PDB file of C-alpha atoms in Angstrom:
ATOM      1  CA  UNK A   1     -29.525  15.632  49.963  1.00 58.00           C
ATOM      2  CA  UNK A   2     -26.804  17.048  47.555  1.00 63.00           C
ATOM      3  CA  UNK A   3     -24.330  14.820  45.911  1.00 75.00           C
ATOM      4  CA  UNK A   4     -21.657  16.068  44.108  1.00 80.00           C
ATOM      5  CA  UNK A   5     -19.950  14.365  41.316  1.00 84.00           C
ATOM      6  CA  UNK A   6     -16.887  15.118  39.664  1.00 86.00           C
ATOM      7  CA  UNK A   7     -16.985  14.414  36.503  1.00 86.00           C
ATOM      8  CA  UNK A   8     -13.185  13.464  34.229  1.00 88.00           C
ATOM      9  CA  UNK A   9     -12.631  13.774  30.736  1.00 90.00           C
ATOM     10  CA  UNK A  10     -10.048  11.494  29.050  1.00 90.00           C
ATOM     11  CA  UNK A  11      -8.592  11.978  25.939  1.00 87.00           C
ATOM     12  CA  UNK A  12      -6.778   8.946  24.252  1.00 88.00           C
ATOM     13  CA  UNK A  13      -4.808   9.049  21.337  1.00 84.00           C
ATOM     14  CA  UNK A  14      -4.249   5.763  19.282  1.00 82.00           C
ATOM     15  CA  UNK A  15      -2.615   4.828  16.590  1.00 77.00           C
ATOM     16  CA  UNK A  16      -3.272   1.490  14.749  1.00 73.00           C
ATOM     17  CA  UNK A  17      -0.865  -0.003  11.958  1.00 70.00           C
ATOM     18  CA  UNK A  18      -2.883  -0.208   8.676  1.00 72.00           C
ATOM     19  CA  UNK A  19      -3.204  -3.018   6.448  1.00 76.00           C
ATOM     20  CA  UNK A  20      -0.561  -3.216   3.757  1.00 75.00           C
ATOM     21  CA  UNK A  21      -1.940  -2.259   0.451  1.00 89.00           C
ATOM     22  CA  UNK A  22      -0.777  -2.770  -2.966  1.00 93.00           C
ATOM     23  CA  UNK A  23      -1.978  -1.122  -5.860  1.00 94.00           C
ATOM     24  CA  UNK A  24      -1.008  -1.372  -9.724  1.00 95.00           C
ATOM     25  CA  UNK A  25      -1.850   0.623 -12.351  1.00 95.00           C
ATOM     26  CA  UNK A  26      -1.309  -1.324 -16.199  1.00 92.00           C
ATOM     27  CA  UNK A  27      -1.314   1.016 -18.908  1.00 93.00           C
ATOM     28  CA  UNK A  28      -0.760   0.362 -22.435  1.00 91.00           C
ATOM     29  CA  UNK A  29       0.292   2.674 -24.849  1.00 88.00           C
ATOM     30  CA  UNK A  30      -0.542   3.921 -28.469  1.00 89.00           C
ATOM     31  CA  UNK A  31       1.999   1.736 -29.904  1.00 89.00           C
ATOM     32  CA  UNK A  32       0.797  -1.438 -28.089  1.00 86.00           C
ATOM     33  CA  UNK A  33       3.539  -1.259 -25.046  1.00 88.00           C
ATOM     34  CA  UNK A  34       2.658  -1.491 -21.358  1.00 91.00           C
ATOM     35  CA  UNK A  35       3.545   0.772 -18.740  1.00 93.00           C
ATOM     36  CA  UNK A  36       2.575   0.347 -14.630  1.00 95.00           C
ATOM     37  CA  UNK A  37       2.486   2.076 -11.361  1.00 96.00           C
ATOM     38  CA  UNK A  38       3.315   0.350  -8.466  1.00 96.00           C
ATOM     39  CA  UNK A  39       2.184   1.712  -5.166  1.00 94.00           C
ATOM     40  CA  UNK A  40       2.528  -0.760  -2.139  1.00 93.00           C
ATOM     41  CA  UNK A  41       2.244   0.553   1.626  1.00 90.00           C
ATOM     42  CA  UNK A  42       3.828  -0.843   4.848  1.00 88.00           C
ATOM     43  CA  UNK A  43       6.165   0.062   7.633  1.00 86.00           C
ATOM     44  CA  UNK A  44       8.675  -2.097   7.126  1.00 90.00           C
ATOM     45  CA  UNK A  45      11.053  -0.440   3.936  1.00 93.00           C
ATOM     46  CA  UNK A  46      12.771  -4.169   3.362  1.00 96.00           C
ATOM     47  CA  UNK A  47       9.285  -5.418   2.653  1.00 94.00           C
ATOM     48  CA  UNK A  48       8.007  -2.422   0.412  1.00 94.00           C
ATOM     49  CA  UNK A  49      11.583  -2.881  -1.933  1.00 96.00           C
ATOM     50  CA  UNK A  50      10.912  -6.419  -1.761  1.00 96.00           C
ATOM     51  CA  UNK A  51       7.393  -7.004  -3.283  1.00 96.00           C
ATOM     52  CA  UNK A  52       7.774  -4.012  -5.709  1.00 96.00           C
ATOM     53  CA  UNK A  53      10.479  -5.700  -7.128  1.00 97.00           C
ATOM     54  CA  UNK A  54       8.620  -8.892  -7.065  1.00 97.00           C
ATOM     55  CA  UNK A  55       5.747  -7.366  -8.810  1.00 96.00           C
ATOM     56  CA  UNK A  56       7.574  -5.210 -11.236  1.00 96.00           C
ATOM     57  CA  UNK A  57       9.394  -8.871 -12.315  1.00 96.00           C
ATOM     58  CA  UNK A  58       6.141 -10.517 -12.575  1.00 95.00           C
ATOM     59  CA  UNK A  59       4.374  -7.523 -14.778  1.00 94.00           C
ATOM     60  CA  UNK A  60       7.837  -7.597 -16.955  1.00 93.00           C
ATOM     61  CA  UNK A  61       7.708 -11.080 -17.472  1.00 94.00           C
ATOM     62  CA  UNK A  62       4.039 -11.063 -18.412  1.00 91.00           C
ATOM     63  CA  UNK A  63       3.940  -7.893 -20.690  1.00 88.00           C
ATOM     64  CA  UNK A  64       7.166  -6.954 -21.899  1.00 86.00           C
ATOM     65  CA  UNK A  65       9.406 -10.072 -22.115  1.00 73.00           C
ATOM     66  CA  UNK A  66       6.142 -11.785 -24.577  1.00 61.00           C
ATOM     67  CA  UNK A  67       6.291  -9.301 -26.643  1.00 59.00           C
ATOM     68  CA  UNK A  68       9.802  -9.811 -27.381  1.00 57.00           C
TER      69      UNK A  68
END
């Protein structure tokens, strides 16, 4: 008794929305100054201009606008 079997190969292809991700970078320089990098990631471009800026502010205040 011979059974045959068919056998089916799926591919699927998915594609999941990754975590947004921010990164900064605080350098200071020889002469005492502070520098950054700013990398943030999401899909959304009104979001990515809105918390670099916020960020950016927040670093300025801290590091730059004390040493004034």
């Amino acid at each position: 008794m011979s059974k045959d079997v068919e056998q089916v190969i799926r591919h699927e292809h998915v594609s999941l929305q990754q975590p947004s991700e921010l990164k900064v970078c605080l350098s200071r320089g020889q002469r005492g100054g502070y520098g950054w990098e700013i990398q943030y990631s999401n899909v959304d471009v009104e979001k990515i201009l809105e918390t670099i800026e916020k960020v950016d502010g927040e670093l300025r205040a801290r590091y730059i606008e004390d040493e004034q």
